[in-house]
Short mmCIF file of C-alpha atoms in Angstrom, two decimals:
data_model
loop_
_atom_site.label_atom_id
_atom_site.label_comp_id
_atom_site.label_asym_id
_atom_site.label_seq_id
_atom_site.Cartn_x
_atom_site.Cartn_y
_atom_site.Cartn_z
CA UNK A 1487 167.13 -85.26 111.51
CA UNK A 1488 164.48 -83.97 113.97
CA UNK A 1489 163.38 -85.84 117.24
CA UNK A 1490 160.45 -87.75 116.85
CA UNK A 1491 158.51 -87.17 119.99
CA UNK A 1492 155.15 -89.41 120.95
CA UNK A 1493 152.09 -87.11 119.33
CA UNK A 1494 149.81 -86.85 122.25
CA UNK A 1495 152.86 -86.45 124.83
CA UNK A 1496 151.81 -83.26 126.69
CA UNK A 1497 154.76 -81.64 128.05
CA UNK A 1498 153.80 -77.95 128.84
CA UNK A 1499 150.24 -78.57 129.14
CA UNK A 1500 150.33 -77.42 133.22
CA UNK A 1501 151.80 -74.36 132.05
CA UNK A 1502 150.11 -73.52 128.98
CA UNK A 1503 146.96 -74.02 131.48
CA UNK A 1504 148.02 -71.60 133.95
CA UNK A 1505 148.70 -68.75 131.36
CA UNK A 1506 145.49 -69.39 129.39
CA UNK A 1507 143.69 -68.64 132.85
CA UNK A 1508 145.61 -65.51 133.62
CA UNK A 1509 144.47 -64.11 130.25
CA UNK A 1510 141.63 -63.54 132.29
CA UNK A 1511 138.86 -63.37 128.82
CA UNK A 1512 136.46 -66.42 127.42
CA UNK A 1513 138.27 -68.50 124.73
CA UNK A 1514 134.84 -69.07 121.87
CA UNK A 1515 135.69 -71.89 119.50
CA UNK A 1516 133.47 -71.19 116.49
CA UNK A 1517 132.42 -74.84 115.32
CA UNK A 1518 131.72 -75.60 111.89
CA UNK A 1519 130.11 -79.18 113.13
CA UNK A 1520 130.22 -80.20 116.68
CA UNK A 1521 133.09 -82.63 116.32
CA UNK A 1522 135.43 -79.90 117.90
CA UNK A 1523 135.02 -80.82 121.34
CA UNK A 1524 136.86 -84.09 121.06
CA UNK A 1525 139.50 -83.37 122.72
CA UNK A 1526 138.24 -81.31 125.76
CA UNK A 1527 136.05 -82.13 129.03
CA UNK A 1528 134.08 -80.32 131.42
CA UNK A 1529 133.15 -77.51 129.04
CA UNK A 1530 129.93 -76.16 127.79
CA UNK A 1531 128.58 -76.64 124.57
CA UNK A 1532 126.36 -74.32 123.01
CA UNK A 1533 123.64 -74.88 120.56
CA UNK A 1534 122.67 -71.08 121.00
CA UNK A 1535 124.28 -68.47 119.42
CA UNK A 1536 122.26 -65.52 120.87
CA UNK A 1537 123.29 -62.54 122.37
CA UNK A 1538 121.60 -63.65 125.43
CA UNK A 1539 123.48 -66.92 125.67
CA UNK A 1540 127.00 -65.29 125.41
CA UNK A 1541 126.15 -62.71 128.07
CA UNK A 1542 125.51 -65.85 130.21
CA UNK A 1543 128.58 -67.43 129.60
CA UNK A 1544 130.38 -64.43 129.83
CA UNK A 1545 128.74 -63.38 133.18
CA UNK A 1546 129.91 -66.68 134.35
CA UNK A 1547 133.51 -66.17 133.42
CA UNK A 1548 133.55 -69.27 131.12
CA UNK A 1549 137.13 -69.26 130.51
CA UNK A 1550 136.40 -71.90 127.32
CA UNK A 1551 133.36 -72.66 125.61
CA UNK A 1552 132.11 -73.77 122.21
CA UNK A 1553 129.28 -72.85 119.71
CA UNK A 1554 127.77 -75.25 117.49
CA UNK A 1555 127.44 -73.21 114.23
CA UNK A 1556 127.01 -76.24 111.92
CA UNK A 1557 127.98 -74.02 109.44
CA UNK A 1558 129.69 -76.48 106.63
CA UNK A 1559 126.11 -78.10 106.44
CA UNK A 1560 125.15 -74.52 104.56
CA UNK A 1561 125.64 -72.74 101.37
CA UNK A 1562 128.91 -70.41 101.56
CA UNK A 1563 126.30 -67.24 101.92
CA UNK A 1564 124.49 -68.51 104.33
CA UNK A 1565 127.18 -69.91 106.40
CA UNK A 1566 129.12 -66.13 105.70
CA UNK A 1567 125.56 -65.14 106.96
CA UNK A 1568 125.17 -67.17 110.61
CA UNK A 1569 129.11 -66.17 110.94
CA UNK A 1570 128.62 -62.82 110.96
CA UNK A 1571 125.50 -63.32 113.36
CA UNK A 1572 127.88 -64.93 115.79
CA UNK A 1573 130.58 -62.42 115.12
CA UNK A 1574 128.20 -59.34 116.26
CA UNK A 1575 126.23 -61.07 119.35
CA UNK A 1576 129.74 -61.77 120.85
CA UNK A 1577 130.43 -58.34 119.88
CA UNK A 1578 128.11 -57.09 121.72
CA UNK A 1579 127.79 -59.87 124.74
CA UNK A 1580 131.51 -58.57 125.61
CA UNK A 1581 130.51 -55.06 125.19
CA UNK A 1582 127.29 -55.41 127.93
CA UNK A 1583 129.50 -57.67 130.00
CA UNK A 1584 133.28 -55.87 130.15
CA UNK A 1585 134.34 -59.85 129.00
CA UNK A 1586 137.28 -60.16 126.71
CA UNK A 1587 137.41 -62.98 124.38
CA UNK A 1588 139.27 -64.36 121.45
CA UNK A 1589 137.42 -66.44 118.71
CA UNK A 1590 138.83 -70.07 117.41
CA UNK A 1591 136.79 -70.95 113.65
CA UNK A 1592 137.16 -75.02 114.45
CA UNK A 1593 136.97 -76.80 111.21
CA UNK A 1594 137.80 -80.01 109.93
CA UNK A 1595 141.00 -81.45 110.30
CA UNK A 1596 140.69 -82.99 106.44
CA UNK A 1597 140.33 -79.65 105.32
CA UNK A 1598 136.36 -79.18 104.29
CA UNK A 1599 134.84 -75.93 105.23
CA UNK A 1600 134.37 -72.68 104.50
CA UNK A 1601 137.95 -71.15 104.08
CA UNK A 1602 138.92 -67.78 104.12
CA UNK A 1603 135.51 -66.15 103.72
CA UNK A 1604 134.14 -67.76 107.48
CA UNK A 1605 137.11 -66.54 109.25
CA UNK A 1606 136.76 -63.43 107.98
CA UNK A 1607 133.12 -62.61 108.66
CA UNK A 1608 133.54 -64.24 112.01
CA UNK A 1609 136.75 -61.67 113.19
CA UNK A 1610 135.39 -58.24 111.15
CA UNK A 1611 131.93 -58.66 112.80
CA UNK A 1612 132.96 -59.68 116.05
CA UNK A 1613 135.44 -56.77 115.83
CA UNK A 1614 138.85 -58.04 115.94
CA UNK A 1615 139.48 -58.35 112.18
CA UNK A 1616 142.82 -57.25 110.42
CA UNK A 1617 145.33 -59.46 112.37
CA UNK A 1618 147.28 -62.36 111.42
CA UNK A 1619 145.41 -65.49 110.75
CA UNK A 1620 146.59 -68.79 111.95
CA UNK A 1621 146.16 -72.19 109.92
CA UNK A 1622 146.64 -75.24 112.13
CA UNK A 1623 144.40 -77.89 110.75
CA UNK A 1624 146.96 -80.79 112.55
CA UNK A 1625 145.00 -83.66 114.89
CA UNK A 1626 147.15 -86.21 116.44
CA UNK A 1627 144.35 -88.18 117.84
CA UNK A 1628 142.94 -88.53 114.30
CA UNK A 1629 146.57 -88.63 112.90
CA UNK A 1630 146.67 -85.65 110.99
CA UNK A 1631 150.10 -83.88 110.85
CA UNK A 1632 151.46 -81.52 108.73
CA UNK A 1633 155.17 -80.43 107.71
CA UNK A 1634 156.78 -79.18 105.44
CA UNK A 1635 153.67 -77.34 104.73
CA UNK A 1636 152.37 -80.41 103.13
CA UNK A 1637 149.06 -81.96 105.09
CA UNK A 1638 149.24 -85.83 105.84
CA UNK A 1639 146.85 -88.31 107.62
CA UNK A 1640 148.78 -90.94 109.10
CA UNK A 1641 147.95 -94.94 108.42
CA UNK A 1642 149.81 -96.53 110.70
CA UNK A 1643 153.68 -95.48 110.05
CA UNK A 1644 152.62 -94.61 106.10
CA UNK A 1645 151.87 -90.62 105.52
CA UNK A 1646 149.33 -89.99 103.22
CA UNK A 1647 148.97 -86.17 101.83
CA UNK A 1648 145.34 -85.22 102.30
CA UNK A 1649 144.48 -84.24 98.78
CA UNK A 1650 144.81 -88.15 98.12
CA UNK A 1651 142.22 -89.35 99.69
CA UNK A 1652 138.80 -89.63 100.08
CA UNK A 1653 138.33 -86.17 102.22
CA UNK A 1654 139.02 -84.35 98.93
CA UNK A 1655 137.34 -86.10 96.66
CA UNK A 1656 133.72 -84.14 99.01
CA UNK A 1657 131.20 -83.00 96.88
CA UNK A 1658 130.99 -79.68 98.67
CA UNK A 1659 134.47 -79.16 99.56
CA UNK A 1660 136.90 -80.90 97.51
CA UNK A 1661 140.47 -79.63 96.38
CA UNK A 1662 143.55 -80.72 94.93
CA UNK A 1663 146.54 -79.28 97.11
CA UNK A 1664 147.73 -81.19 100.54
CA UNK A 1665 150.74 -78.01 100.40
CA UNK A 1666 148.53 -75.70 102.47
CA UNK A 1667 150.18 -72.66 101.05
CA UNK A 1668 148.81 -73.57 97.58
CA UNK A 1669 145.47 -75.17 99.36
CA UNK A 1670 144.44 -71.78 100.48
CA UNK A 1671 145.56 -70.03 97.05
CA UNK A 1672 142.79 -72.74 95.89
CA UNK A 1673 140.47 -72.05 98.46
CA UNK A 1674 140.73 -68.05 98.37
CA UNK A 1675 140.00 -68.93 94.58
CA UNK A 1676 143.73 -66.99 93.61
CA UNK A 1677 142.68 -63.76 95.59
CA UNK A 1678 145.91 -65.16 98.13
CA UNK A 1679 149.12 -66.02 96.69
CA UNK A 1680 150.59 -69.16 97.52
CA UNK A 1681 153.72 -67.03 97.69
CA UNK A 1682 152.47 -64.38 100.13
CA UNK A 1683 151.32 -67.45 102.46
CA UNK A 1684 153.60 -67.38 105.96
CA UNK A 1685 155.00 -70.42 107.34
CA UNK A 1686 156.06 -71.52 110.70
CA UNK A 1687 158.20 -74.79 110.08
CA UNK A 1688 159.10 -77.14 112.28
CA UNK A 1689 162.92 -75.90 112.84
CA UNK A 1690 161.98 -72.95 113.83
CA UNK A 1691 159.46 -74.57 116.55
CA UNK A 1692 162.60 -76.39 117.57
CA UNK A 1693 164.61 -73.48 117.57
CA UNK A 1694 162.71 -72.39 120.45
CA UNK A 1695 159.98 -70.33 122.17
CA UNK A 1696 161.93 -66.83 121.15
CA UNK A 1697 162.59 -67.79 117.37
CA UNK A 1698 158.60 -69.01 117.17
CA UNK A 1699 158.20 -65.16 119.06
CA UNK A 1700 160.24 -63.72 116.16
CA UNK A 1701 158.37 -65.26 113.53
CA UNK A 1702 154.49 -64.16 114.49
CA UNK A 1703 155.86 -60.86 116.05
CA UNK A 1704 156.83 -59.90 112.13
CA UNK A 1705 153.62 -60.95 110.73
CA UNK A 1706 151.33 -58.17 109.29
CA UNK A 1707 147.72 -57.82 109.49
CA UNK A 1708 145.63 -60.20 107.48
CA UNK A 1709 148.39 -62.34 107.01
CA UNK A 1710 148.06 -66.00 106.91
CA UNK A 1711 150.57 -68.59 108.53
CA UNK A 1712 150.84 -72.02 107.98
CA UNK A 1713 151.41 -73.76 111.30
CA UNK A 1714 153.64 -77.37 110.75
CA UNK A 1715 153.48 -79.60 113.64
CA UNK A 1716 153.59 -82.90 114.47
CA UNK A 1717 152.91 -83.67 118.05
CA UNK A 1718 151.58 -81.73 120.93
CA UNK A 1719 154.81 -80.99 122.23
CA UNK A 1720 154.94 -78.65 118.78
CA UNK A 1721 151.76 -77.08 119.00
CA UNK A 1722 152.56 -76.21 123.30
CA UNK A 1723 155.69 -74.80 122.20
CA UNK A 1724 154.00 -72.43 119.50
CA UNK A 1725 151.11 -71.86 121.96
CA UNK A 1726 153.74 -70.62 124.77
CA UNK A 1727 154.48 -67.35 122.25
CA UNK A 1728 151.04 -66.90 121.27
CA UNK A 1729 150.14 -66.33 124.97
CA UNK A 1730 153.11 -64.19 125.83
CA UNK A 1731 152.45 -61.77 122.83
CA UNK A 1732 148.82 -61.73 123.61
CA UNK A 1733 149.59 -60.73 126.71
CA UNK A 1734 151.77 -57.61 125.44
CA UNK A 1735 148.72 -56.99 123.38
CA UNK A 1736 149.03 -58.50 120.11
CA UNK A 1737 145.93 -60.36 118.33
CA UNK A 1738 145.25 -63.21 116.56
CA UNK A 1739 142.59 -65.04 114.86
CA UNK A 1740 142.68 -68.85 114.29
CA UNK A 1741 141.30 -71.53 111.75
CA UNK A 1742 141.80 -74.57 113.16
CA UNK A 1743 141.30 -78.44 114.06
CA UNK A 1744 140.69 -79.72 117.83
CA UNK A 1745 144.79 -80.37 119.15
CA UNK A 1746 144.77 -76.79 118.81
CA UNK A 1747 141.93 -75.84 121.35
CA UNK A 1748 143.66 -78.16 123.70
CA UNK A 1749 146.94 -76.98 123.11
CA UNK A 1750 146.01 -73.40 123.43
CA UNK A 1751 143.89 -73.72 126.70
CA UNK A 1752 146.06 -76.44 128.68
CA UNK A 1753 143.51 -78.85 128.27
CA UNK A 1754 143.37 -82.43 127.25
CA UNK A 1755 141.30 -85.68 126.43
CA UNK A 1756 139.53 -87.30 129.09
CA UNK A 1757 138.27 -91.07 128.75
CA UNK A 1758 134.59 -91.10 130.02
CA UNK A 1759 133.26 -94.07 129.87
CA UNK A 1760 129.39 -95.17 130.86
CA UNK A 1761 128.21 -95.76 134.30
CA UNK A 1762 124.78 -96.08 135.93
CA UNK A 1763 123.76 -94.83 132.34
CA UNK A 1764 120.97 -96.87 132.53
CA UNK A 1765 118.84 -100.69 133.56
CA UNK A 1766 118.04 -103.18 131.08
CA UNK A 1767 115.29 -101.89 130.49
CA UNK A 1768 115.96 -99.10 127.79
CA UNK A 1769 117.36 -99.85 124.51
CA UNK A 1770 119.65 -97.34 123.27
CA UNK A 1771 119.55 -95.34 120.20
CA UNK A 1772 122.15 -95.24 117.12
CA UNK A 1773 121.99 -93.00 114.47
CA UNK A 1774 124.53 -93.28 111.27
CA UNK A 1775 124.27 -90.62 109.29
CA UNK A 1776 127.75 -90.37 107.78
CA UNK A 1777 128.28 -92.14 104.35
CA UNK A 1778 131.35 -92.20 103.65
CA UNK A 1779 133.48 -95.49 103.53
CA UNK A 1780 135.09 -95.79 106.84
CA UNK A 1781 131.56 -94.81 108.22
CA UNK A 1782 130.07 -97.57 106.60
CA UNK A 1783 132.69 -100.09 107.10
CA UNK A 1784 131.93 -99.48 111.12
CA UNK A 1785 128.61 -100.00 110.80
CA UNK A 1786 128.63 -103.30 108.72
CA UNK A 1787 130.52 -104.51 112.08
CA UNK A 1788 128.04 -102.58 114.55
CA UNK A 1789 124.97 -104.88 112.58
CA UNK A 1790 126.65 -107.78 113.37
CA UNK A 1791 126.25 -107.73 117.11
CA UNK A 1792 123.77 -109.90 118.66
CA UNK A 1793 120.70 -107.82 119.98
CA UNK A 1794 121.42 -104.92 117.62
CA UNK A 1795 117.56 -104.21 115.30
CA UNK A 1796 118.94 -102.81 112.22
CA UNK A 1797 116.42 -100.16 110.75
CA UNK A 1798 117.72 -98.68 107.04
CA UNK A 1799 116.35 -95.10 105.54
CA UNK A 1800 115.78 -95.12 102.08
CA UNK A 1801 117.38 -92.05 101.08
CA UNK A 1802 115.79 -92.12 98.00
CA UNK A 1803 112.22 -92.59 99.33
CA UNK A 1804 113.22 -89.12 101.41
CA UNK A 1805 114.60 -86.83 98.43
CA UNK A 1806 112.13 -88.29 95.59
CA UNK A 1807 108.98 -89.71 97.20
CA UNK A 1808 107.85 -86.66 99.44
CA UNK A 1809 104.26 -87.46 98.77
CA UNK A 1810 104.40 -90.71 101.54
CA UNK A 1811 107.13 -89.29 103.76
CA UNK A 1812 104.69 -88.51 106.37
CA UNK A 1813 103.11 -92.12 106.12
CA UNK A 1814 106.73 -93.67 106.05
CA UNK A 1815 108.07 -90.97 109.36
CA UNK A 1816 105.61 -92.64 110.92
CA UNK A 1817 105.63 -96.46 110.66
CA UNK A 1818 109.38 -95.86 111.57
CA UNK A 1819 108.61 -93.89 114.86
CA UNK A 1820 106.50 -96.64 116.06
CA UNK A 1821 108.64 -99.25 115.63
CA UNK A 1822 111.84 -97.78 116.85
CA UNK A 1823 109.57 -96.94 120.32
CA UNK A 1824 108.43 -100.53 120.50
CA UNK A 1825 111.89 -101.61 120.18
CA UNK A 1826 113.13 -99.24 123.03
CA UNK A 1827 110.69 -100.03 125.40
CA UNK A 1828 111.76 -103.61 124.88
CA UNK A 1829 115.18 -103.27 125.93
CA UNK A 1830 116.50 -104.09 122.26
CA UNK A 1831 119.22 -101.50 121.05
CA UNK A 1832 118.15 -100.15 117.57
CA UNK A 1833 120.62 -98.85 114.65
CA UNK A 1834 119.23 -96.62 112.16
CA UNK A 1835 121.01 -95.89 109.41
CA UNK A 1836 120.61 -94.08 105.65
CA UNK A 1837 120.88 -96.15 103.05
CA UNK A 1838 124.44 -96.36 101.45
CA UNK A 1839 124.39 -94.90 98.10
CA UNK A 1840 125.14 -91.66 97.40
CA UNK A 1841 122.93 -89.35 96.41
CA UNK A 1842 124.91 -86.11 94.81
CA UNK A 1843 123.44 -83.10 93.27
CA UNK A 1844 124.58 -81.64 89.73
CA UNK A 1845 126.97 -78.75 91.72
CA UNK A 1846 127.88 -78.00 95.73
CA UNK A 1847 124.89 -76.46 96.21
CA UNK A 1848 122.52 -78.94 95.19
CA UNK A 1849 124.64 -82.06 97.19
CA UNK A 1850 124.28 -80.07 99.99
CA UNK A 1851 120.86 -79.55 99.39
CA UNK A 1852 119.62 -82.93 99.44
CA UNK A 1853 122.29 -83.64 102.82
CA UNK A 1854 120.02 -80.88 104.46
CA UNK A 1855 116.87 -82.88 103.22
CA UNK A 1856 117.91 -86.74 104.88
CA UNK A 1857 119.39 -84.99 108.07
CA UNK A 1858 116.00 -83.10 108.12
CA UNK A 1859 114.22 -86.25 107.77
CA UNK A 1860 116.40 -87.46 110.88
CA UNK A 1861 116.03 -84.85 113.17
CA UNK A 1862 112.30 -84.90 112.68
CA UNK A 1863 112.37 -88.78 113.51
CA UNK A 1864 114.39 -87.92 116.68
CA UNK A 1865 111.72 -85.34 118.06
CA UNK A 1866 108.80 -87.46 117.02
CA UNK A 1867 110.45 -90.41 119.72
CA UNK A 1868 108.95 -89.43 122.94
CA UNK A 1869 110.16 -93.32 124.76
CA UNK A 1870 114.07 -91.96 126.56
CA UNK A 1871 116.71 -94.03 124.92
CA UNK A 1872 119.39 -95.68 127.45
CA UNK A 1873 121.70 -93.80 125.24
CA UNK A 1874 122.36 -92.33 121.58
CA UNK A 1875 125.13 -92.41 119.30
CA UNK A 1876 125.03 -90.09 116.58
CA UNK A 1877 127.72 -90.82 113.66
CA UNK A 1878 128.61 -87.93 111.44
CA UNK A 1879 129.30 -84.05 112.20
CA UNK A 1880 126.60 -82.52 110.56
CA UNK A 1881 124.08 -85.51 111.53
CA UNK A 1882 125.18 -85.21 115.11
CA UNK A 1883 124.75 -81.34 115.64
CA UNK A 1884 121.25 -81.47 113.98
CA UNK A 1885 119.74 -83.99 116.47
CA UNK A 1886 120.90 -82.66 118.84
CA UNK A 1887 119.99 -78.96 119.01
CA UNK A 1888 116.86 -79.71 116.45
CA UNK A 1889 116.02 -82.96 117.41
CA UNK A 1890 116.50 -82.85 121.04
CA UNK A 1891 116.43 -78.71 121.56
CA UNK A 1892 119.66 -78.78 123.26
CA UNK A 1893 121.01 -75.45 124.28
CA UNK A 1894 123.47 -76.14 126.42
CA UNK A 1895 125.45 -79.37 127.26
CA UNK A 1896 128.21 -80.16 129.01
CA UNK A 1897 130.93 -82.28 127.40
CA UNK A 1898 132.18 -85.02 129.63
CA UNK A 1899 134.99 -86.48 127.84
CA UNK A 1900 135.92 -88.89 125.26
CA UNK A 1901 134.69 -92.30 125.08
CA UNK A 1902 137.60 -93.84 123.04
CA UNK A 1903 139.84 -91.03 121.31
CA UNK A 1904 138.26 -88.36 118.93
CA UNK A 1905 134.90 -89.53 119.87
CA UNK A 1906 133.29 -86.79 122.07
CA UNK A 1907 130.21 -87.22 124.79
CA UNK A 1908 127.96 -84.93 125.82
CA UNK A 1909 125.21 -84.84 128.77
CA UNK A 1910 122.44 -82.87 127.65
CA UNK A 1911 120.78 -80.09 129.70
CA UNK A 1912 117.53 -80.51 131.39
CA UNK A 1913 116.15 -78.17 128.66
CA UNK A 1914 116.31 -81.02 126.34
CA UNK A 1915 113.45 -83.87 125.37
CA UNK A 1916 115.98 -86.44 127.50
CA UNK A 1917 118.53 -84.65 129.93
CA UNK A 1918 121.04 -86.12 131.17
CA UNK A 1919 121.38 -88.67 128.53
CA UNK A 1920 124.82 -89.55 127.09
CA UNK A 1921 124.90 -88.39 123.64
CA UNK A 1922 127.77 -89.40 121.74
CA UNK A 1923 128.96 -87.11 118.81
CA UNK A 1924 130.71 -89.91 116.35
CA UNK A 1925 132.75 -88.26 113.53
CA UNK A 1926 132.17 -89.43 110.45
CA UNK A 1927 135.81 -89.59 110.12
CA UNK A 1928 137.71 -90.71 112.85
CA UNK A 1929 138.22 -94.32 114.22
CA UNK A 1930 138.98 -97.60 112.42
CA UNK A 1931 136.24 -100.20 111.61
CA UNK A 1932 135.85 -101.59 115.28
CA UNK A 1933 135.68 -97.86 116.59
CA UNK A 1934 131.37 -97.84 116.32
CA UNK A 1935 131.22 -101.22 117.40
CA UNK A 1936 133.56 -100.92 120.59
CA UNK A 1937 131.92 -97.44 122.08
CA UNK A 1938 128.55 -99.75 121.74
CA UNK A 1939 129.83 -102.69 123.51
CA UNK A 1940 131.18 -100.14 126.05
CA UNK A 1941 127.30 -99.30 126.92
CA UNK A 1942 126.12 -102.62 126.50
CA UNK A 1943 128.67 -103.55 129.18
CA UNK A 1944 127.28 -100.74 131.17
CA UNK A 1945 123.64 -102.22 130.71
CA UNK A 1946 124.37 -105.73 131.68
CA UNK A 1947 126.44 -104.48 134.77
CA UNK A 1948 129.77 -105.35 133.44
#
């Protein structure tokens, strides 16, 4: 039987730290929503993808940043499109700056994305493509493991394979396998064998640093490699002979969840939690965006506090009744300032059905129409919130860089675990405000409620 070790015990992480930073190049983690950074600090967070804005970065010898490419919130041709756009401005930041860098394609650690065909356009037009490909979708602050191959999100002490629950049941990106060797047979739509899939098990992890060096040393290009693990001290272990045969000159590109980043660069979670945020005098600013159940379970307890003005969207009203939208933007804009200026704390939130389309396409059409109805409510609020809480990936990422015109933030830890915050740049409508990027996925049902009560404290001088 193998040694059960505490998940988020990081043994190595001093020394996968110091050979990250001798690599001496600019680790770019690709993020399909902006969820990625929750489990790193004091790191920039880009909501530009120009050429311009990588030569900056890279000028500055950024050992670590991350781009918001909101890419699962498009159709798979436009979000092969915006990859490749990445792909080439890196390309050619590194080129004008003499800057190596490797690339990281963060996705979600439930499995939804854009999988093979975004890795691929990311590494061929960023010019490293043709080398191994690693799949390590594992994160132990959300309890997601996986071994034997199989994906699980932990409940307590029960596993639970991924494919039975409500992750791959999505509209836009559901499947059947939690074995990630057939998952990405599925995905690749048959044009990868589950057979021809790699694997990297956990007794060879155990085995040791030169039997994990063995295994990816005999990979080939464009293969693909499961990666099983089941705590940090797994993923450090596998990360110590990545680094050494980078450093003889080997490559690698990498699909992956957020323990991966932090593995990889010797870097880990860091509560943050509010001070001096604000007076009384400000209400802060909620925005739930995420439907899905455990989303709306938190919510049900956030409405409950005392002080808290609920204010529900009528997602219908946005996808069917365009001709008043303006009329309706508007009424909600004024009240949501007269709120603020009060001092009262105001939750808005979508209404909880679910709207779906007839195909993928068309559900993610009408997504793109409510979070489009969001951001625009954001930018038309011109009172500063105390703070804002943003709950969902794709919900999160659009207010801030469309809402709010971020372009660079900083991230400044993690308010309870998984649950990034940001302080936005002084480019932004309200810098230096806390933004909190809430995953629609991650917490249990006091999660939304407790990282409130944490600013509320704040307020009230508690």
């Amino acid at each position: 039987m193998m040694e059960k070790y505490d998940p988020l015990e990081r043994p190595l992480e001093g020394r996968i730290k110091t050979l990250f930073h001798e690599q001496q190049m600019s680790l770019v983690i690709v993020d399909d929503d902006p969820t990625g950074t929750q489990t790193a600090h004091d790191v920039p967070v880009l909501g530009d993808w120009s050429a311009d804005a990588f030569i900056h970065e890279f000028n500055l010898k950024t050992p670590l940043f991350f781009v918001l490419a909101n890419t699962r919130s498009l159709p798979k041709e436009a979000a092969t499109s915006r990859a490749n756009e990445i792909g080439q401005n890196l390309r050619k930041a590194s080129m004008i700056t003499g800057r190596k860098f490797m690339i990281v394609s963060r996705s979600d650690s439930t499995l939804r994305g854009y999988f093979p065909s975004e890795v691929i356009a990311l590494s061929q037009s960023a010019g490293i493509g043709n080398m191994p490909v690693f799949l390590t979708p594992a994160f132990f602050e959300g309890g997601r493991i996986t071994e034997n191959n199989v994906h699980y999100i932990m409940e307590g002490e029960k596993k639970i394979p991924v494919a039975e629950t409500v992750f791959a049941q999505d509209k836009s990106f559901g499947y059947v396998n939690s074995d990630l060797t057939k998952w990405i047979e599925e995905k690749s739509l048959g044009s990868i064998k589950q057979q021809d899939v790699k694997s990297l098990s956990l007794e060879d992890i155990h085995a040791g640093v030169e039997v994990i060096s063995e295994r990816l040393n005999a990979l080939q290009p464009n293969d693909i490699m499961v990666i099983n693990s089941r705590s940090y001290r797994d993923l450090e272990m596998t990360c110590l002979a990545i680094h050494a045969l980078i450093k003889e000159g080997k490559g690698f590109n990498f699909r992956t969840a957020a323990s991966f980043v932090s593995a990889f660069a010797g870097i880990a979670a860091k509560s943050w939690k509010p001070k001096n945020v604000s007076g009384a005098s400000k209400g802060g600013l909620t925005i739930v965006g995420s439907y899905i159940k455990k989303s709306t379970s938190q919510l049900e307890l956030l409405l409950e506090k005392e002080g808290v003005l609920p204010i529900s969207i009528s997602v219908d009203s946005i996808v069917n009744d365009s001709g008043t939208i303006e009329t309706y933007m508007n009424v909600l804009v004024e009240k949501i300032e007269k709120e603020l200026k009060k001092g009262i704390d105001v939750v808005v939130y979508t209404s909880r059905e679910l709207i779906s389309g007839a195909n993928a396409e068309e559900s993610l059409a009408i997504g793109e129409k409510v979070t489009s109805f969001l951001v625009q409510l954001v930018a038309n609020i011109n009172f500063q919130p105390a703070f804002i809480i943003a709950k969902g990936g794709i919900t999160s990422n659009d207010i801030a860089v469309k809402g709010l015109g971020m372009k660079r933030a900083i991230v400044l830890g993690q308010v309870i675990p998984g649950v990034p915050v940001w302080e936005l740049g002084e480019e932004t409508r309200f810098p230096e405000t806390p933004y909190v990027v809430f995953p629609g996925n991650v917490g249990d049902e006091k999660s939304l409620a407790q990282v409130y009560d944490l600013f509320i404290d704040n307020k009230m001088g508690g």
